[in-house]
């Protein structure tokens, strides 16, 4: 829980000194078949000391749950809405009224930023959002001014680090991508004029994934990489070099002091040979230590890196076009359980606090029948069907279930489909091939999931209401302990 939400003024002051040490944020994505209730997620954020959260849209339930939580919020506008916001001032005003003003005034949500689009200039989008992003940014800013909110709420655009590059492979060679150079300058000027930060997503994992020659050690922070020298600066990790490439790009174009937010940074735990708990822990813990203690990058040594971890929880319905790892970025599993120890430098001191009061379905799984034959022509069809509609990203070389035998693979696919369909009997009727079992087929760290009860929103659990007073008292004690 964020200590700042405590009502006692003296404590708040003392505590804000103690508790704002790192002020780490988290991305809360919701592309999942079985979402956790928003109140559960907000409690998860608070109990782990997250001070800030970044959303990809402006979901009413999420924002309502964030009301009075003391957590700063970046609300998001999906790329699909950019066109209408770019072409209609009325649409922008409506968006701000409904998705910002209301939540601030009647719900006490601490909205600080509006993220206009999400990585809209990714080259895989073929330029689809090149014409609409900047006008949408301008209209949203005008709407915020009109609503009297522009002092408190700043606009930004979360961009992929591919909007800049270095001509020399060193940070000092940094500049904006040639094909969007003028557009980037117009955006940067606008952000600068309106007090908006430059938000960038930086992913050493993707560099490693896409480039077989990328030096693995350089992705991490523990100093085993051969350093790269750039003028008087020494770079021991890719994050610093990438961040400073942006600093150089900004500086070269006259905006060397523009505020930078790292909108996404993290490491996935499954779906690829380099995606596992060991690497994810090494990266995320390394990053947390790296940015703690007001340490910046070589180009901005005195500026605390401001960052949002990607991501809070796994999302099993994300597109796997970028790779099978896409569904495994969470520091928590889809059901809010921690994957590995992580010291966030907050009240959590090393152990992540898992989500509470999770309601699972029965302990049963759908597996391949022992009597079914591997060469049954229905097998391939059934597995393809199950994997297309459920999630088989934990199968494959170097993944958590990569060592299953052929029967194990088939069972994994069947079970994924069965759980995704809430253990419906009909979802375990692959012709003559499947059966329901009560004995857990999980082996080693290959987990055959049991899903959670679906959450339909609305109806609040009694516990949800009891939670607040209890956590206030608990927070007070923790704060006192931290100070003493
Ligand atoms: C508010 O945000 C939600 C979620 O992104 C969106 O569906 C809705 O259209 C927005 N409302 C307005 C009035 O634009
Ligand atoms: C971009 O273009 C490629 C090739 O023309 C196409 O396969 C892909 O679907 C396009 N992507 C988008 C987002 O339009
Ligand atoms: C299991 O499935 C994965 C992913 O489809 C595949 O790469 C692997 O070869 C399969 N293993 C066996 C033993 O069939
Ligand atoms: C299932 O197996 C039985 C006996 O082996 C067979 O008669 C039946 O046709 C099979 N059903 C399907 C849907 O393949």
Coordinates of C-alpha atoms and ligand atoms in Angstrom, one line a residue:
X1 CA 0.0 0.0 0.0
X2 CA 1.2 3.5 -0.7
X3 CA 2.0 5.2 2.5
X4 CA 0.9 8.5 1.1
X5 CA -2.7 7.5 1.2
X6 CA -2.6 7.7 5.0
X7 CA -4.6 10.5 6.4
X8 CA -2.3 11.5 9.2
X9 CA -0.5 14.6 8.0
X10 CA 2.7 14.4 10.0
X11 CA 3.1 10.8 9.1
X12 CA 2.4 11.6 5.4
X13 CA 5.3 14.1 5.4
X14 CA 7.8 11.8 7.1
X15 CA 6.6 8.9 5.1
X16 CA 6.8 10.6 1.8
X17 CA 10.5 11.1 2.4
X18 CA 11.0 7.5 3.3
X19 CA 8.6 6.0 0.8
X20 CA 9.4 7.9 -2.3
X21 CA 12.9 6.4 -2.5
X22 CA 12.3 4.9 -5.9
X23 CA 8.7 5.5 -6.8
X24 CA 8.5 2.6 -9.2
X25 CA 5.5 2.2 -11.5
X26 CA 3.8 -0.8 -13.2
X27 CA 2.0 -1.4 -16.4
X28 CA -1.5 -2.9 -15.9
X29 CA -2.6 -4.6 -19.1
X30 CA -5.9 -6.4 -19.4
X31 CA -5.7 -8.6 -22.5
X32 CA -6.5 -11.7 -20.5
X33 CA -9.2 -14.3 -20.6
X34 CA -9.6 -14.3 -16.8
X35 CA -8.9 -10.9 -15.4
X36 CA -8.4 -10.3 -11.7
X37 CA -11.1 -8.1 -10.2
X38 CA -9.8 -4.4 -10.4
X39 CA -10.0 -4.1 -6.6
X40 CA -7.7 -7.1 -6.3
X41 CA -5.2 -5.6 -8.7
X42 CA -5.2 -2.2 -6.9
X43 CA -4.6 -4.0 -3.6
X44 CA -1.7 -5.9 -5.3
X45 CA -0.2 -2.6 -6.5
X46 CA -0.5 -1.1 -3.0
X47 CA 0.7 -4.0 -1.0
X48 CA 3.9 -4.1 -3.2
X49 CA 4.5 -0.4 -2.9
X50 CA 3.9 0.6 -6.5
X51 CA 3.4 4.3 -6.6
X52 CA 2.3 4.7 -10.2
X53 CA 0.4 2.7 -12.7
X54 CA 0.1 2.9 -16.5
X55 CA -3.0 1.8 -18.2
X56 CA -3.5 1.0 -21.9
X57 CA -7.0 2.4 -22.0
X58 CA -9.4 4.1 -19.6
X59 CA -11.3 1.2 -18.3
X60 CA -14.0 2.4 -16.0
X61 CA -13.7 -0.5 -13.5
X62 CA -9.9 -0.1 -13.2
X63 CA -10.1 3.7 -12.7
X64 CA -12.9 3.4 -10.2
X65 CA -10.8 0.9 -8.2
X66 CA -7.8 3.3 -8.3
X67 CA -9.9 6.1 -6.8
X68 CA -8.5 7.2 -3.4
X69 CA -5.7 4.6 -3.7
X70 CA -2.9 7.2 -3.7
X71 CA -1.5 5.7 -6.8
X72 CA -0.6 8.0 -9.7
X73 CA -2.2 7.0 -12.9
X74 CA -1.3 7.3 -16.6
X75 CA -4.5 6.6 -18.6
X76 CA -4.1 5.4 -22.2
X77 CA -5.8 6.0 -25.5
X78 CA -5.6 3.0 -27.8
X79 CA -4.2 3.5 -31.3
X80 CA -7.6 2.7 -32.8
X81 CA -9.1 5.9 -31.3
X82 CA -6.4 8.2 -32.6
X83 CA -8.2 8.8 -35.9
X84 CA -11.4 10.1 -34.3
X85 CA -9.5 12.2 -31.7
X86 CA -7.3 13.7 -34.5
X87 CA -10.2 14.7 -36.6
X88 CA -12.7 15.9 -34.0
X89 CA -12.1 18.3 -31.2
X90 CA -15.6 17.3 -29.8
X91 CA -14.4 13.7 -29.6
X92 CA -11.3 14.8 -27.7
X93 CA -13.4 16.9 -25.3
X94 CA -15.8 14.0 -24.7
X95 CA -12.9 11.6 -24.1
X96 CA -11.3 14.0 -21.5
X97 CA -14.7 14.6 -19.9
X98 CA -15.6 11.0 -19.5
X99 CA -12.2 9.4 -19.0
X100 CA -10.3 12.0 -17.1
X101 CA -12.4 14.8 -15.5
X102 CA -15.1 12.5 -14.1
X103 CA -12.6 10.2 -12.5
X104 CA -10.6 13.1 -10.9
X105 CA -13.6 15.0 -9.6
X106 CA -16.1 12.4 -8.5
X107 CA -13.8 9.5 -7.9
X108 CA -10.5 11.0 -6.6
X109 CA -8.3 9.2 -9.1
X110 CA -4.8 10.8 -9.2
X111 CA -4.5 11.0 -13.0
X112 CA -1.2 12.6 -14.0
X113 CA -0.7 11.6 -17.6
X114 CA -2.7 10.8 -20.7
X115 CA -0.8 8.4 -23.0
X116 CA -2.0 9.2 -26.5
X117 CA -1.6 6.0 -28.5
X118 CA 0.7 3.1 -27.7
X119 CA 3.9 2.8 -29.8
X120 CA 2.0 4.3 -32.8
X121 CA 5.1 4.6 -35.0
X122 CA 6.2 1.0 -34.8
X123 CA 7.4 0.0 -38.2
X124 CA 5.2 -3.0 -38.2
X125 CA 2.2 -0.7 -38.3
X126 CA 3.2 0.4 -41.8
X127 CA 2.7 4.1 -41.0
X128 CA -1.0 3.6 -40.2
X129 CA -0.9 6.1 -37.3
X130 CA 1.7 8.6 -38.7
X131 CA -0.9 11.2 -39.7
X132 CA -3.2 10.9 -36.7
X133 CA -1.0 10.7 -33.6
X134 CA 0.2 14.3 -33.5
X135 CA -3.2 15.9 -34.2
X136 CA -4.7 13.6 -31.6
X137 CA -2.1 14.7 -29.1
X138 CA -2.8 18.4 -29.8
X139 CA -6.6 17.9 -29.5
X140 CA -6.3 16.0 -26.2
X141 CA -4.0 18.8 -24.9
X142 CA -6.6 21.5 -25.9
X143 CA -9.3 19.5 -24.3
X144 CA -7.3 19.2 -21.0
X145 CA -6.8 23.0 -21.1
X146 CA -10.5 23.6 -21.7
X147 CA -11.3 21.2 -18.8
X148 CA -9.0 23.2 -16.5
X149 CA -6.8 20.2 -16.0
X150 CA -3.6 21.0 -18.0
X151 CA -1.6 21.9 -15.0
X152 CA -2.1 18.6 -13.3
X153 CA -2.5 16.2 -16.2
X154 CA 0.2 16.1 -18.9
X155 CA 0.1 14.5 -22.3
X156 CA 2.7 12.1 -23.7
X157 CA 3.1 9.4 -26.4
X158 CA 4.6 6.1 -25.3
X159 CA 7.0 5.3 -28.1
X160 CA 9.1 2.3 -29.0
X161 CA 12.8 3.0 -28.8
X162 CA 12.9 2.4 -32.6
X163 CA 11.9 6.1 -33.1
X164 CA 15.6 6.9 -32.7
X165 CA 18.8 5.2 -33.7
X166 CA 22.5 5.8 -33.7
X167 CA 24.5 6.3 -36.9
X168 CA 27.7 5.2 -35.0
X169 CA 26.3 2.5 -32.7
X170 CA 27.3 4.8 -29.8
X171 CA 24.8 6.9 -27.8
X172 CA 26.5 10.1 -29.1
X173 CA 25.4 9.1 -32.6
X174 CA 21.7 9.2 -31.6
X175 CA 19.1 11.0 -33.6
X176 CA 15.4 10.4 -34.5
X177 CA 14.7 8.0 -37.3
X178 CA 15.1 9.6 -40.7
X179 CA 11.6 8.7 -42.0
X180 CA 9.9 10.4 -39.1
X181 CA 12.5 13.0 -38.1
X182 CA 10.4 16.1 -38.8
X183 CA 7.3 14.6 -37.1
X184 CA 9.4 13.7 -34.0
X185 CA 10.7 17.2 -33.8
X186 CA 7.2 18.7 -34.0
X187 CA 6.1 16.3 -31.2
X188 CA 9.1 16.9 -29.0
X189 CA 8.6 20.7 -29.3
X190 CA 4.9 20.3 -28.5
X191 CA 5.7 18.1 -25.4
X192 CA 8.3 20.6 -24.3
X193 CA 6.0 23.6 -24.7
X194 CA 3.3 21.8 -22.7
X195 CA 5.3 20.2 -19.9
X196 CA 4.7 16.7 -21.3
X197 CA 7.4 14.0 -20.9
X198 CA 9.0 11.9 -23.6
X199 CA 7.9 8.3 -22.9
X200 CA 10.0 5.5 -24.3
X201 CA 9.8 1.7 -24.0
X202 CA 13.2 0.0 -23.8
X203 CA 13.6 -3.7 -24.3
X204 CA 17.0 -5.4 -24.1
X205 CA 15.2 -8.7 -24.2
X206 CA 13.9 -7.9 -27.7
X207 CA 17.4 -7.0 -28.9
X208 CA 18.5 -10.4 -27.7
X209 CA 15.5 -12.1 -29.3
X210 CA 15.9 -10.5 -32.7
X211 CA 19.7 -10.5 -32.9
X212 CA 21.5 -13.8 -32.3
X213 CA 24.8 -11.9 -32.0
X214 CA 23.7 -9.6 -29.3
X215 CA 26.0 -10.0 -26.3
X216 CA 23.8 -11.5 -23.6
X217 CA 25.7 -10.0 -20.7
X218 CA 25.1 -6.5 -22.1
X219 CA 21.4 -6.9 -21.6
X220 CA 21.9 -7.2 -17.8
X221 CA 23.2 -4.8 -15.1
X222 CA 25.6 -6.8 -13.1
X223 CA 28.7 -5.7 -14.9
X224 CA 29.9 -8.8 -16.7
X225 CA 29.7 -7.2 -20.2
X226 CA 32.7 -5.6 -21.8
X227 CA 32.1 -1.9 -21.5
X228 CA 31.5 0.4 -24.5
X229 CA 33.3 3.7 -24.5
X230 CA 31.7 6.8 -25.9
X231 CA 33.8 9.9 -25.6
X232 CA 34.3 10.3 -21.9
X233 CA 31.4 7.9 -21.0
X234 CA 31.5 4.3 -20.2
X235 CA 28.5 2.0 -20.8
X236 CA 28.2 -1.3 -19.0
X237 CA 24.6 -2.2 -20.1
X238 CA 22.2 -1.7 -23.0
X239 CA 19.6 0.2 -21.0
X240 CA 22.0 3.1 -20.2
X241 CA 23.2 3.2 -23.8
X242 CA 19.7 3.2 -25.2
X243 CA 18.4 5.8 -22.8
X244 CA 21.4 8.1 -23.6
X245 CA 20.9 7.6 -27.3
X246 CA 17.6 9.3 -26.7
X247 CA 19.2 12.0 -24.6
X248 CA 21.6 12.7 -27.4
X249 CA 18.8 12.8 -30.0
X250 CA 16.9 15.3 -27.8
X251 CA 20.0 17.4 -27.1
X252 CA 21.1 17.5 -30.8
X253 CA 17.7 18.9 -31.6
X254 CA 17.6 21.5 -28.9
X255 CA 15.6 19.7 -26.1
X256 CA 18.4 18.3 -24.0
X257 CA 16.4 18.8 -20.8
X258 CA 13.1 17.2 -21.8
X259 CA 11.8 14.9 -19.1
X260 CA 12.0 11.2 -20.0
X261 CA 9.7 8.5 -18.7
X262 CA 10.6 4.8 -19.3
X263 CA 7.1 3.7 -20.1
X264 CA 7.9 0.0 -20.3
X265 CA 10.8 -2.1 -19.2
X266 CA 11.0 -5.7 -18.2
X267 CA 11.8 -9.3 -19.1
X268 CA 9.4 -12.2 -19.9
X269 CA 9.5 -15.5 -18.2
X270 CA 8.3 -18.0 -20.8
X271 CA 7.8 -18.6 -24.5
X272 CA 11.4 -18.3 -25.5
X273 CA 14.8 -19.9 -24.6
X274 CA 15.9 -16.6 -23.0
X275 CA 12.6 -16.0 -21.3
X276 CA 12.7 -17.6 -17.9
X277 CA 12.4 -16.7 -14.2
X278 CA 16.2 -16.6 -13.7
X279 CA 16.8 -14.1 -16.5
X280 CA 13.7 -12.1 -15.6
X281 CA 14.7 -11.8 -12.0
X282 CA 18.3 -10.9 -12.9
X283 CA 17.1 -8.2 -15.2
X284 CA 14.4 -6.7 -13.1
X285 CA 16.3 -6.8 -9.9
X286 CA 19.4 -5.5 -11.7
X287 CA 17.3 -2.6 -13.1
X288 CA 15.8 -1.8 -9.7
X289 CA 19.2 -1.7 -8.0
X290 CA 20.6 0.2 -11.0
X291 CA 18.1 3.1 -10.7
X292 CA 17.9 3.2 -6.9
X293 CA 19.7 5.8 -4.9
X294 CA 19.0 8.7 -7.3
X295 CA 21.5 7.3 -9.9
X296 CA 20.9 8.2 -13.5
X297 CA 22.6 7.3 -16.7
X298 CA 26.0 8.7 -17.8
X299 CA 24.4 11.5 -19.7
X300 CA 22.0 12.4 -16.9
X301 CA 23.8 11.2 -13.8
X302 CA 21.8 13.3 -11.4
X303 CA 18.4 12.5 -12.8
X304 CA 16.5 9.6 -11.2
X305 CA 15.2 7.2 -13.9
X306 CA 11.4 7.3 -13.9
X307 CA 10.1 3.9 -14.9
X308 CA 7.1 1.6 -15.2
X309 CA 7.8 -2.1 -15.1
X310 CA 6.3 -4.2 -17.8
X311 CA 4.4 -5.9 -16.6
X312 CA 2.3 -6.4 -13.5
X313 CA 0.5 -9.6 -14.6
X314 CA 0.6 -12.1 -17.5
X315 CA -1.9 -11.6 -20.3
X316 CA -3.0 -14.8 -22.0
X317 CA -4.8 -13.2 -24.9
X318 CA -2.1 -10.9 -26.2
X319 CA -1.2 -11.2 -29.8
X320 CA 1.8 -13.5 -30.3
X321 CA 2.9 -11.9 -33.6
X322 CA 5.9 -10.4 -31.9
X323 CA 6.8 -13.8 -30.3
X324 CA 5.4 -16.4 -27.9
X325 CA 7.0 -14.6 -25.0
X326 CA 4.3 -11.8 -25.3
X327 CA 2.0 -13.5 -22.9
X328 CA 4.5 -13.9 -20.1
X329 CA 5.8 -10.4 -19.2
X330 CA 4.2 -10.3 -15.7
X331 CA 6.2 -10.2 -12.5
X332 CA 3.0 -12.0 -11.3
X333 CA 1.2 -14.8 -13.0
X334 CA -2.3 -14.2 -14.5
X335 CA -3.7 -15.0 -11.0
X336 CA -1.5 -12.5 -9.2
X337 CA 1.0 -15.0 -7.7
X338 CA 4.6 -14.0 -7.7
X339 CA 7.1 -15.8 -10.0
X340 CA 10.4 -14.9 -8.3
X341 CA 11.7 -12.8 -5.5
X342 CA 12.0 -9.2 -6.4
X343 CA 13.0 -6.3 -4.1
X344 CA 11.3 -3.2 -5.5
X345 CA 13.0 -1.0 -3.0
X346 CA 9.6 -0.3 -1.5
X347 CA 7.8 -1.6 1.5
X348 CA 7.9 -5.1 0.1
X349 CA 11.6 -5.7 0.9
X350 CA 12.3 -8.6 -1.3
X351 CA 9.3 -10.8 -1.4
X352 CA 6.4 -9.8 -3.6
X353 CA 3.1 -9.9 -1.9
X354 CA 0.7 -12.1 -3.9
X355 CA -2.9 -11.3 -4.7
X356 CA -5.4 -12.2 -2.1
X357 CA -8.8 -14.1 -2.1
X358 CA -8.3 -15.7 -5.5
X359 CA -11.2 -18.1 -6.3
X360 CA -10.1 -21.0 -8.4
X361 CA -12.3 -23.6 -10.2
X362 CA -12.1 -27.2 -9.1
X363 CA -8.8 -29.1 -9.1
X364 CA -9.3 -31.0 -12.4
X365 CA -7.6 -31.0 -15.7
X366 CA -8.3 -32.2 -19.3
X367 CA -5.6 -34.6 -20.6
X368 CA -5.0 -37.1 -23.4
X369 CA -6.6 -40.5 -22.7
X370 CA -4.1 -43.2 -22.2
X371 CA -5.9 -45.4 -24.8
X372 CA -5.8 -42.7 -27.5
X373 CA -3.2 -43.2 -30.2
X374 CA -0.6 -40.6 -31.1
X375 CA -1.1 -41.4 -34.8
X376 CA -4.9 -40.8 -34.6
X377 CA -5.5 -38.4 -37.4
X378 CA -7.7 -36.3 -35.1
X379 CA -4.8 -35.5 -32.8
X380 CA -3.1 -32.9 -35.0
X381 CA -6.4 -31.2 -35.8
X382 CA -7.5 -31.1 -32.1
X383 CA -4.2 -29.7 -30.9
X384 CA -4.2 -27.0 -33.6
X385 CA -7.7 -26.1 -32.7
X386 CA -7.0 -26.0 -28.9
X387 CA -3.8 -24.0 -29.3
X388 CA -5.4 -21.5 -31.7
X389 CA -8.1 -20.7 -29.2
X390 CA -6.2 -21.2 -25.9
X391 CA -2.5 -20.7 -25.1
X392 CA 0.3 -23.1 -26.0
X393 CA 3.1 -20.5 -25.7
X394 CA 4.7 -22.5 -22.8
X395 CA 5.4 -25.3 -25.3
X396 CA 8.4 -25.1 -27.5
X397 CA 12.2 -25.1 -27.3
X398 CA 13.6 -23.7 -24.1
X399 CA 10.2 -22.9 -22.5
X400 CA 8.8 -24.1 -19.2
X401 CA 7.0 -27.1 -20.8
X402 CA 9.5 -27.6 -23.5
X403 CA 10.6 -31.0 -22.1
X404 CA 7.2 -32.6 -22.3
X405 CA 6.9 -35.7 -24.5
X406 CA 4.4 -35.9 -27.3
X407 CA 1.5 -37.0 -25.0
X408 CA 2.4 -34.3 -22.5
X409 CA 2.3 -31.7 -25.3
X410 CA -1.2 -32.8 -26.4
X411 CA -2.5 -32.9 -22.8
X412 CA -1.1 -29.4 -22.3
X413 CA -3.0 -28.1 -25.3
X414 CA -6.2 -29.8 -24.3
X415 CA -6.0 -28.5 -20.7
X416 CA -5.3 -25.0 -21.8
X417 CA -8.5 -25.0 -23.9
X418 CA -10.5 -26.6 -21.1
X419 CA -9.4 -24.1 -18.5
X420 CA -9.9 -21.2 -20.8
X421 CA -13.5 -22.4 -21.2
X422 CA -14.0 -22.5 -17.5
X423 CA -13.8 -26.3 -17.3
X424 CA -16.9 -26.7 -19.3
X425 CA -17.5 -30.5 -19.9
X426 CA -17.9 -29.8 -23.6
X427 CA -14.4 -28.3 -23.7
X428 CA -12.9 -31.6 -22.9
X429 CA -14.5 -33.6 -25.7
X430 CA -11.8 -34.0 -28.3
X431 CA -13.1 -37.0 -30.3
X432 CA -12.0 -40.1 -28.4
X433 CA -8.8 -38.4 -27.3
X434 CA -9.4 -36.6 -24.1
X435 CA -10.6 -37.2 -20.5
X436 CA -10.9 -35.2 -17.3
X437 CA -8.5 -36.1 -14.5
X438 CA -8.2 -35.1 -10.9
X439 CA -4.5 -35.8 -10.6
X440 CA -2.3 -32.8 -11.4
X441 CA -0.3 -33.5 -14.7
X442 CA 2.2 -30.7 -13.9
X443 CA 5.8 -31.8 -14.0
X444 CA 8.9 -29.9 -12.7
X445 CA 8.3 -26.2 -13.5
X446 CA 5.8 -27.0 -16.3
X447 CA 2.5 -25.9 -14.7
X448 CA -0.8 -27.2 -16.0
X449 CA -3.1 -24.3 -14.9
X450 CA -6.4 -24.4 -13.1
X451 CA -8.2 -21.3 -14.0
X452 CA -9.9 -18.8 -11.8
X453 CA -13.6 -18.2 -11.5
X454 CA -14.6 -15.7 -14.2
X455 CA -15.0 -12.2 -13.0
X456 CA -17.9 -10.3 -14.4
X457 CA -17.4 -7.0 -12.7
X458 CA -19.9 -5.1 -10.6
X459 CA -20.7 -7.2 -7.5
X460 CA -18.2 -6.4 -4.8
X461 CA -17.2 -9.0 -2.4
X462 CA -17.7 -8.2 1.3
X463 CA -14.0 -8.7 1.8
X464 CA -13.4 -5.9 -0.7
X465 CA -15.1 -3.5 1.6
X466 CA -13.4 -4.7 4.8
X467 CA -10.0 -4.4 3.1
X468 CA -9.6 -0.7 3.4
X469 CA -9.7 0.0 7.1
X470 CA -7.5 -3.0 7.7
X471 CA -4.9 -1.9 5.2
X472 CA -4.9 1.6 6.7
X473 CA -4.0 0.3 10.1
X474 CA -1.4 -2.1 8.6
X475 CA 0.0 0.7 6.5
X476 CA 0.3 3.0 9.5
X477 CA 2.3 0.3 11.4
X478 CA 4.5 -0.4 8.4
X479 CA 5.2 3.3 8.0
X480 CA 6.1 3.7 11.6
X481 CA 8.4 0.7 11.4
X482 CA 10.1 2.1 8.3
X483 CA 10.7 5.4 10.0
X484 CA 12.0 3.9 13.3
Ligands
LIG1 C1 -13.3 6.3 -22.6 O1 -12.4 5.3 -22.7 C2 -12.9 4.0 -23.0 C3 -11.8 3.0 -22.8 O2 -10.7 3.3 -23.5 C4 -13.5 4.1 -24.4 O3 -14.0 2.9 -24.8 C5 -14.5 5.2 -24.5 O4 -14.9 5.3 -25.9 C6 -14.0 6.5 -24.0 N1 -15.1 7.5 -23.9 C7 -15.2 8.5 -24.8 C8 -16.4 9.4 -24.6 O5 -14.4 8.7 -25.7
LIG2 C1 1.8 -4.2 -42.9 O1 2.2 -4.6 -44.2 C2 2.4 -6.0 -44.3 C3 2.9 -6.3 -45.7 O2 2.3 -5.5 -46.6 C4 1.1 -6.7 -43.9 O3 1.4 -8.1 -43.9 C5 0.7 -6.3 -42.5 O4 -0.5 -6.9 -42.2 C6 0.5 -4.8 -42.4 N1 0.3 -4.5 -41.0 C7 -0.6 -3.6 -40.7 C8 -0.8 -3.4 -39.2 O5 -1.3 -3.0 -41.4
LIG3 C1 5.8 -30.5 -28.3 O1 5.3 -29.3 -28.9 C2 6.3 -28.3 -29.2 C3 5.6 -27.1 -29.7 O2 4.6 -27.3 -30.6 C4 7.3 -28.9 -30.3 O3 8.3 -28.0 -30.6 C5 7.9 -30.2 -29.7 O4 8.7 -30.8 -30.7 C6 6.8 -31.1 -29.3 N1 7.4 -32.3 -28.6 C7 7.1 -33.5 -28.9 C8 7.9 -34.6 -28.2 O5 6.2 -33.8 -29.7
LIG4 C1 -14.4 -43.5 -30.9 O1 -13.9 -44.9 -30.7 C2 -15.0 -45.8 -30.9 C3 -14.4 -47.2 -30.6 O2 -13.0 -47.3 -30.8 C4 -15.4 -45.7 -32.4 O3 -16.5 -46.7 -32.6 C5 -16.0 -44.3 -32.6 O4 -16.3 -44.2 -34.0 C6 -14.9 -43.3 -32.3 N1 -15.6 -42.0 -32.3 C7 -15.0 -41.0 -33.0 C8 -15.7 -39.7 -32.9 O5 -13.9 -41.0 -33.6

